[in-house]
């Protein structure tokens, strides 16, 4: 092994929150006297009408009445399958899907064929499920910038207060603990592996089998207490890349491939419920559906047509509920009172929903819904609406009214001809003061980057003084398609074309800040960092830069050797509670050579959340930069003990171990970093030049971006020529 080189350590923009987005640029290198090795330390850096289920048969009312006077269940399992359409399972009639485990549960449970969400994005929808409140009441309106208020009771807080063991196992970043859904859970397992495909915008997630395995381990370890378990799976969320063998089997329909993969993963969990089936309640649903091109929407979040609003819903309790199909409307707000009633737990007063296990009262049932992402993030008109008695009103500048009984495709807008129905439904909408979403309170930089990629765009939209037809999302669906088109070009490796497409979007919509964010990212990816900085600076000057964009601008400035300018951008944000912003301040301080202040910032983050692995990682790198190598190792090891899948922490640990002369551990750390993230070019380089690893050097030369690693690639080639 070669001796360790001296480092010029930096903390660039990749090391922000609990997930890591690369590729961002590397730190520099410096040779140590007499040593041929190089090291990279890259730290990239309203109340609505109440209702309940209506029995589908003449015998069902008596059965439902009997079911209300039963002993409480001792165990509750809530399963939420992200982005699962209501028509994508076998039990819904889909003959192409392979969902035997869900179908079995449906045969033994109550299937609600007309269930709907109240939001078409992940975080607000899950907040509704866990609180029993509509989004205007719990206050979480989008996937970024909101945190559930600590004063609001949740399923977990109610259960834990009564002695239940509570565990949550979630699969992807939109449900990260930072958003407040972790309250009340003894265990909130939200460790994600970083995305591993070059050019991949995918949200940090983990595969369904891994989530289920962790959940089952927790389930089996709980003894003598009633248990509440929440399991969240991210399949079949876009991008659709089904795991084997479903990728091959569903080559022509990868969405259904991911649905089938999720079902297969749930098999062991459903099997584990069998021994205590008479004392167990399981609820399976999704947070929202998926458009799959309907109404011009590729995925979800823009509109609230039935493709994204309707969800599957199965309530399984063999000991207390008789199997049946229920055609009455059901809502996410009904799930909390259903679970609490069946579990013998107190139901908070004033909730808009009621237990689905109680007999129907016979009155029409209303369902409120909304889609606020485009309004909050792009400045487009907010979408809200209500469904009642087969009629659906969509409240927009171009209003829509559909008779769902005769027009399941929502193709004929009856708003002009049935104003009587429209007026009745409009009266059911929340008052304007609650229906209008507030601007996001926080929106972290790396958080925003990932959400940007999937249409959950992170930048703050400039609100229009009055909503007009030109602000209606229906009028802007073409712009939405162009944004997704630019992202697709990047994913296909055509970053230059993607940047040109993003620039055209900025020209077309100069007051839409997300265009600037997308353009700056793509410019940076094509090696045009100066233009990326100029783009973000222009957005800031126009008053269009969200907190996330300002954080990104500061980090680019800091990486470019302008740490003082970076701190000038970040100082007005010093009161932010967002951990990304705080991390960015620490990063800029470290780049400015103010290491003790940087360490103080990271310590402040950890005082609020001691299990924040990225703050520990950043602190470790700051220690390393200050040549406090043993402190660096301790901090990095602590970060990896919380989440062992942090490639940048492994890379930094390798550098620290090499400085201590432990080259075996250094190599192991770099191998781990490169295995976790193929874009960990720095770890590849470190491994290659230190251990003389031909495979690492060849992979580095083959895959590292020349615009950022030109000199290092040349060094690696020279070293390869010298290896036999």
XYZ file of C-alpha atoms in Angstrom, residues 88-533:
446
model
C -54.198 -2.514 -10.816
C -54.859 -5.633 -8.725
C -56.367 -8.993 -9.416
C -59.153 -8.464 -6.889
C -60.132 -5.284 -8.771
C -60.553 -7.283 -11.980
C -57.150 -6.698 -13.574
C -56.271 -9.940 -15.346
C -52.744 -8.889 -16.244
C -51.555 -8.166 -12.700
C -50.091 -10.927 -10.567
C -51.284 -10.123 -7.039
C -52.139 -13.447 -5.350
C -51.343 -12.253 -1.819
C -53.441 -9.106 -2.043
C -56.197 -11.123 -3.715
C -56.196 -13.615 -0.846
C -56.473 -10.835 1.719
C -59.312 -9.302 -0.303
C -61.227 -12.603 -0.407
C -61.042 -12.809 3.392
C -61.734 -9.117 4.084
C -63.975 -6.205 3.209
C -63.152 -4.620 -0.148
C -64.232 -1.023 -0.650
C -64.538 -0.594 -4.395
C -65.115 3.164 -4.301
C -62.347 4.368 -2.010
C -60.666 7.720 -2.621
C -57.718 9.666 -1.330
C -57.902 13.362 -0.507
C -54.503 14.245 -1.955
C -52.664 12.949 -4.982
C -49.143 13.108 -3.525
C -47.489 10.972 -0.891
C -46.854 13.046 2.220
C -50.218 14.850 2.525
C -52.055 11.620 1.786
C -50.244 9.708 4.519
C -50.780 12.602 6.925
C -54.514 12.226 6.268
C -54.382 8.466 6.840
C -52.537 8.833 10.139
C -54.523 11.802 11.511
C -58.023 11.313 10.070
C -57.979 14.961 8.958
C -58.234 16.535 5.524
C -55.125 18.393 4.273
C -56.519 21.892 5.021
C -56.934 20.774 8.639
C -53.667 18.896 9.254
C -51.794 21.497 7.212
C -49.568 19.244 5.084
C -50.285 20.215 1.490
C -47.337 18.945 -0.542
C -44.372 16.597 -0.430
C -41.895 19.309 0.425
C -41.914 22.300 2.731
C -44.387 21.016 5.300
C -44.159 19.248 8.638
C -47.068 17.759 10.567
C -47.740 19.909 13.625
C -46.721 18.227 16.857
C -50.046 19.111 18.489
C -52.082 16.884 16.159
C -52.822 13.379 17.497
C -51.947 10.514 15.175
C -52.679 6.820 15.077
C -49.269 6.141 16.591
C -49.440 8.743 19.363
C -52.856 7.479 20.459
C -51.747 3.839 20.427
C -48.455 4.410 22.233
C -50.136 6.450 24.980
C -52.212 3.330 25.705
C -49.221 1.010 25.898
C -49.059 -0.332 22.368
C -45.768 -1.182 20.702
C -45.542 0.993 17.603
C -43.290 0.487 14.601
C -43.107 2.109 11.150
C -41.046 0.916 8.213
C -41.114 3.278 5.258
C -39.536 2.807 1.875
C -38.784 6.252 0.472
C -37.775 9.797 1.273
C -41.162 11.573 0.947
C -42.017 9.965 4.306
C -38.716 10.822 5.984
C -38.975 11.445 9.716
C -38.208 15.140 9.181
C -41.823 15.609 8.076
C -43.238 14.691 11.474
C -45.017 11.418 10.759
C -42.604 9.620 13.076
C -44.266 10.956 16.242
C -45.622 8.151 18.393
C -43.597 5.371 16.805
C -41.150 3.498 19.018
C -39.270 2.658 15.845
C -39.437 4.750 12.680
C -37.212 2.971 10.198
C -36.489 5.332 7.299
C -33.006 4.355 6.153
C -32.685 4.528 2.383
C -29.956 3.526 0.042
C -28.898 6.259 -2.383
C -29.819 5.985 -6.014
C -27.279 3.848 -7.803
C -27.729 4.524 -11.502
C -25.733 7.233 -13.269
C -28.043 9.964 -14.507
C -30.861 8.702 -12.313
C -33.234 11.211 -10.773
C -34.987 8.505 -8.740
C -36.065 9.182 -5.188
C -33.945 7.432 -2.539
C -35.852 4.296 -1.699
C -35.405 0.716 -0.652
C -36.915 -2.385 -2.161
C -40.115 -3.857 -0.783
C -38.540 -7.145 0.406
C -36.064 -5.201 2.534
C -38.806 -3.107 4.118
C -40.963 -6.152 4.847
C -38.017 -8.082 6.280
C -37.204 -5.282 8.727
C -40.869 -4.962 9.671
C -41.188 -8.696 10.338
C -38.094 -8.668 12.536
C -39.629 -5.919 14.652
C -43.020 -7.667 14.710
C -41.524 -10.896 15.979
C -39.526 -9.158 18.684
C -42.540 -7.562 20.390
C -43.771 -9.659 23.294
C -46.770 -9.197 25.559
C -47.995 -5.894 24.148
C -50.540 -5.075 21.456
C -48.750 -4.046 18.281
C -49.274 -1.311 15.702
C -47.218 -1.803 12.563
C -47.150 0.501 9.546
C -45.436 -0.787 6.410
C -44.975 1.511 3.412
C -43.798 0.193 0.037
C -42.594 2.482 -2.749
C -43.276 0.130 -5.627
C -44.954 0.892 -8.021
C -43.827 4.538 -7.964
C -42.055 5.847 -11.060
C -39.575 5.157 -12.482
C -40.943 1.674 -13.129
C -38.078 -0.802 -12.882
C -39.488 -4.095 -11.616
C -37.134 -6.412 -9.774
C -36.503 -9.876 -11.270
C -38.397 -11.870 -12.343
C -41.095 -9.248 -12.778
C -39.065 -7.059 -15.109
C -38.925 -9.776 -17.723
C -42.468 -11.016 -17.178
C -43.922 -7.503 -17.424
C -41.591 -6.090 -20.050
C -44.562 -4.502 -21.862
C -46.085 -3.071 -18.677
C -43.410 -2.266 -16.098
C -45.926 -0.469 -13.887
C -47.834 -3.703 -13.369
C -44.470 -5.410 -12.917
C -43.796 -3.223 -9.906
C -47.320 -3.839 -8.609
C -46.674 -7.563 -8.805
C -43.283 -7.203 -7.138
C -44.892 -5.337 -4.235
C -47.469 -8.105 -3.868
C -44.795 -10.785 -3.785
C -42.914 -8.921 -1.064
C -46.041 -8.729 1.073
C -46.535 -12.490 1.093
C -44.383 -13.180 4.190
C -46.052 -10.331 6.082
C -49.549 -11.596 5.363
C -48.464 -15.134 6.282
C -47.247 -13.837 9.655
C -50.713 -12.497 10.438
C -52.313 -15.933 10.233
C -51.556 -17.318 13.723
C -53.343 -14.413 15.426
C -55.900 -13.705 12.736
C -58.838 -13.565 15.173
C -57.128 -10.753 17.097
C -55.644 -8.860 14.155
C -56.821 -6.003 11.933
C -55.027 -5.278 8.675
C -55.758 -2.306 6.432
C -54.224 -2.162 2.957
C -54.523 0.883 0.723
C -52.461 3.265 -1.376
C -51.778 6.942 -0.975
C -52.958 7.773 -4.500
C -53.109 6.248 -7.961
C -51.212 6.910 -11.181
C -52.393 8.572 -14.418
C -50.309 6.543 -16.862
C -50.996 9.133 -19.553
C -54.668 9.760 -18.889
C -55.681 13.413 -19.368
C -52.157 14.123 -20.550
C -50.560 13.386 -17.164
C -47.806 10.798 -17.115
C -47.672 10.133 -13.386
C -49.507 12.036 -10.636
C -49.612 15.287 -8.687
C -50.897 17.691 -11.352
C -54.573 16.754 -11.626
C -57.056 14.845 -9.463
C -58.928 12.720 -11.953
C -60.088 9.286 -10.821
C -56.914 7.606 -12.081
C -54.968 9.260 -9.283
C -57.758 9.935 -6.777
C -59.238 6.444 -6.455
C -57.325 3.917 -4.360
C -57.680 0.249 -3.461
C -58.847 -0.432 0.099
C -59.087 -3.734 1.954
C -59.995 -4.039 5.644
C -59.126 -7.527 6.927
C -60.232 -8.688 10.366
C -61.362 -12.342 10.158
C -62.317 -12.411 13.818
C -64.661 -9.432 13.631
C -65.530 -8.547 10.011
C -67.265 -10.809 7.501
C -65.868 -10.872 3.946
C -67.802 -8.739 1.462
C -67.562 -6.206 -1.339
C -68.753 -2.728 -0.393
C -69.824 -0.303 -3.132
C -70.298 2.677 -0.845
C -67.827 5.529 -0.963
C -64.902 5.255 1.450
C -62.248 7.823 2.260
C -58.797 8.033 3.763
C -60.268 10.134 6.584
C -62.313 7.064 7.558
C -59.284 4.882 8.233
C -58.202 6.369 11.565
C -61.648 6.037 13.197
C -61.999 2.545 11.719
C -58.707 1.353 13.185
C -59.188 3.050 16.553
C -62.703 1.656 16.968
C -61.648 -1.893 16.103
C -58.662 -1.604 18.463
C -60.724 -0.279 21.370
C -58.812 2.983 21.377
C -60.374 6.441 21.845
C -61.411 8.265 18.686
C -60.652 12.017 18.782
C -63.728 14.223 18.643
C -64.549 16.307 15.600
C -63.029 14.112 12.906
C -64.625 14.332 9.437
C -64.640 10.546 8.996
C -66.203 7.623 10.783
C -65.603 3.920 11.118
C -66.154 1.928 7.974
C -67.190 -1.029 10.140
C -70.324 0.685 11.451
C -73.660 0.530 9.594
C -74.242 3.278 7.052
C -76.345 6.184 8.237
C -77.856 6.500 4.756
C -76.947 10.119 4.133
C -74.898 11.068 1.056
C -71.187 11.005 1.746
C -68.855 13.740 0.577
C -65.172 13.375 -0.211
C -62.945 16.457 -0.299
C -59.795 16.315 -2.407
C -57.022 18.592 -3.591
C -53.869 18.813 -5.696
C -51.758 21.730 -4.509
C -48.275 20.899 -5.802
C -48.457 22.882 -9.050
C -49.844 25.903 -7.222
C -47.243 25.852 -4.467
C -44.313 25.039 -6.719
C -45.116 26.722 -10.006
C -47.605 29.469 -9.191
C -50.428 27.750 -11.049
C -54.044 27.735 -9.870
C -54.749 25.528 -6.840
C -56.990 22.521 -7.479
C -59.615 21.369 -5.005
C -62.895 19.550 -5.305
C -65.540 17.302 -3.860
C -67.272 14.045 -4.781
C -70.784 13.311 -3.560
C -73.452 10.901 -4.720
C -71.750 10.067 -7.995
C -71.075 13.696 -8.927
C -67.585 15.196 -8.950
C -66.732 18.896 -8.922
C -63.220 20.139 -9.706
C -62.737 23.707 -8.506
C -60.417 25.520 -10.932
C -60.532 28.673 -13.086
C -61.980 26.360 -15.732
C -64.344 24.413 -13.450
C -65.286 20.830 -14.140
C -68.309 18.714 -13.220
C -68.624 15.018 -14.010
C -71.331 12.406 -13.637
C -69.093 9.531 -12.605
C -71.868 6.962 -12.950
C -72.169 7.525 -16.699
C -68.782 9.077 -17.477
C -66.073 7.053 -15.781
C -63.430 8.561 -18.076
C -64.337 12.113 -16.988
C -64.555 13.134 -20.619
C -67.726 15.280 -20.604
C -67.653 18.438 -18.494
C -71.222 19.181 -17.352
C -70.439 22.323 -15.362
C -72.232 24.579 -17.845
C -75.386 22.476 -18.093
C -75.787 21.328 -14.475
C -75.178 24.479 -12.454
C -77.648 23.248 -9.821
C -75.420 20.286 -8.994
C -72.299 22.422 -9.196
C -73.686 24.954 -6.709
C -74.612 22.174 -4.274
C -71.122 20.683 -4.422
C -69.421 24.079 -4.216
C -71.188 24.635 -0.895
C -69.402 21.547 0.456
C -65.915 22.885 -0.234
C -63.901 24.236 2.713
C -64.017 27.963 3.145
C -61.424 29.865 1.071
C -59.370 30.749 4.136
C -58.658 27.037 4.729
C -58.722 25.752 1.170
C -55.860 27.924 -0.007
C -52.569 26.283 0.823
C -49.954 28.265 2.645
C -46.523 28.595 1.124
C -44.094 25.878 2.168
C -42.280 26.598 5.392
C -39.114 24.721 4.526
C -37.704 23.121 1.423
C -34.253 21.670 1.630
C -31.785 21.655 -1.212
C -31.163 17.966 -1.784
C -34.726 17.205 -0.730
C -35.856 19.590 -3.439
C -33.557 18.088 -6.050
C -35.086 14.639 -5.727
C -38.635 15.910 -5.596
C -37.946 18.078 -8.631
C -37.084 15.016 -10.638
C -40.424 13.330 -10.115
C -42.663 16.315 -10.687
C -42.770 17.277 -6.996
C -40.996 20.425 -7.992
C -39.218 22.166 -5.223
C -39.141 25.819 -6.128
C -41.728 28.250 -4.840
C -44.195 29.483 -7.419
C -45.072 33.155 -7.659
C -48.768 33.302 -6.842
C -51.051 35.048 -9.296
C -53.107 37.978 -7.939
C -56.225 36.298 -9.402
C -56.578 32.885 -10.921
C -57.509 32.949 -14.590
C -57.950 30.235 -17.229
C -54.333 30.675 -18.274
C -53.268 29.651 -14.737
C -55.405 26.500 -14.889
C -53.264 23.333 -14.905
C -55.284 22.102 -17.891
C -53.947 25.064 -19.862
C -50.400 24.281 -18.761
C -50.254 20.542 -19.219
C -47.910 21.142 -22.154
C -45.440 22.962 -19.901
C -45.637 20.060 -17.475
C -44.791 17.688 -20.328
C -41.810 19.824 -21.321
C -40.419 19.702 -17.786
C -40.687 15.926 -17.731
C -39.225 15.814 -21.238
C -36.107 17.678 -20.139
C -35.666 15.258 -17.260
C -36.082 12.281 -19.577
C -33.409 13.663 -21.912
C -31.014 13.880 -18.977
C -31.836 10.361 -17.869
C -31.056 9.159 -21.381
C -27.590 10.694 -21.135
C -28.425 13.696 -23.323
C -27.601 16.361 -20.761
C -26.794 19.049 -23.336
C -30.168 18.664 -25.018
C -31.826 18.589 -21.610
C -30.188 21.902 -20.689
C -31.375 23.445 -23.965
C -34.899 22.221 -23.259
C -34.781 23.695 -19.762
C -33.575 27.030 -21.120
C -36.563 27.068 -23.482
C -38.856 26.469 -20.495
C -37.357 29.481 -18.705
C -37.931 31.635 -21.786
C -41.535 30.457 -22.050
C -42.337 30.806 -18.326
C -39.882 33.418 -16.943
C -41.848 33.750 -13.662
C -41.803 29.994 -12.940
C -38.902 29.457 -10.640
C -38.658 25.714 -11.094
C -37.432 26.301 -14.626
C -34.419 28.139 -13.236
C -33.700 25.364 -10.776
C -33.888 22.671 -13.432
C -31.747 24.696 -15.825
C -29.079 25.415 -13.218
C -28.808 21.752 -12.331
C -28.463 20.679 -15.968
C -25.928 23.399 -16.716
C -23.826 22.208 -13.808
C -24.125 18.632 -15.026
C -22.719 19.651 -18.392
C -19.709 21.342 -16.808
C -21.039 24.908 -17.103
C -20.905 25.783 -13.432
C -20.547 29.510 -13.994
C -23.758 29.577 -16.004
C -25.462 27.505 -13.325
C -24.497 30.092 -10.714
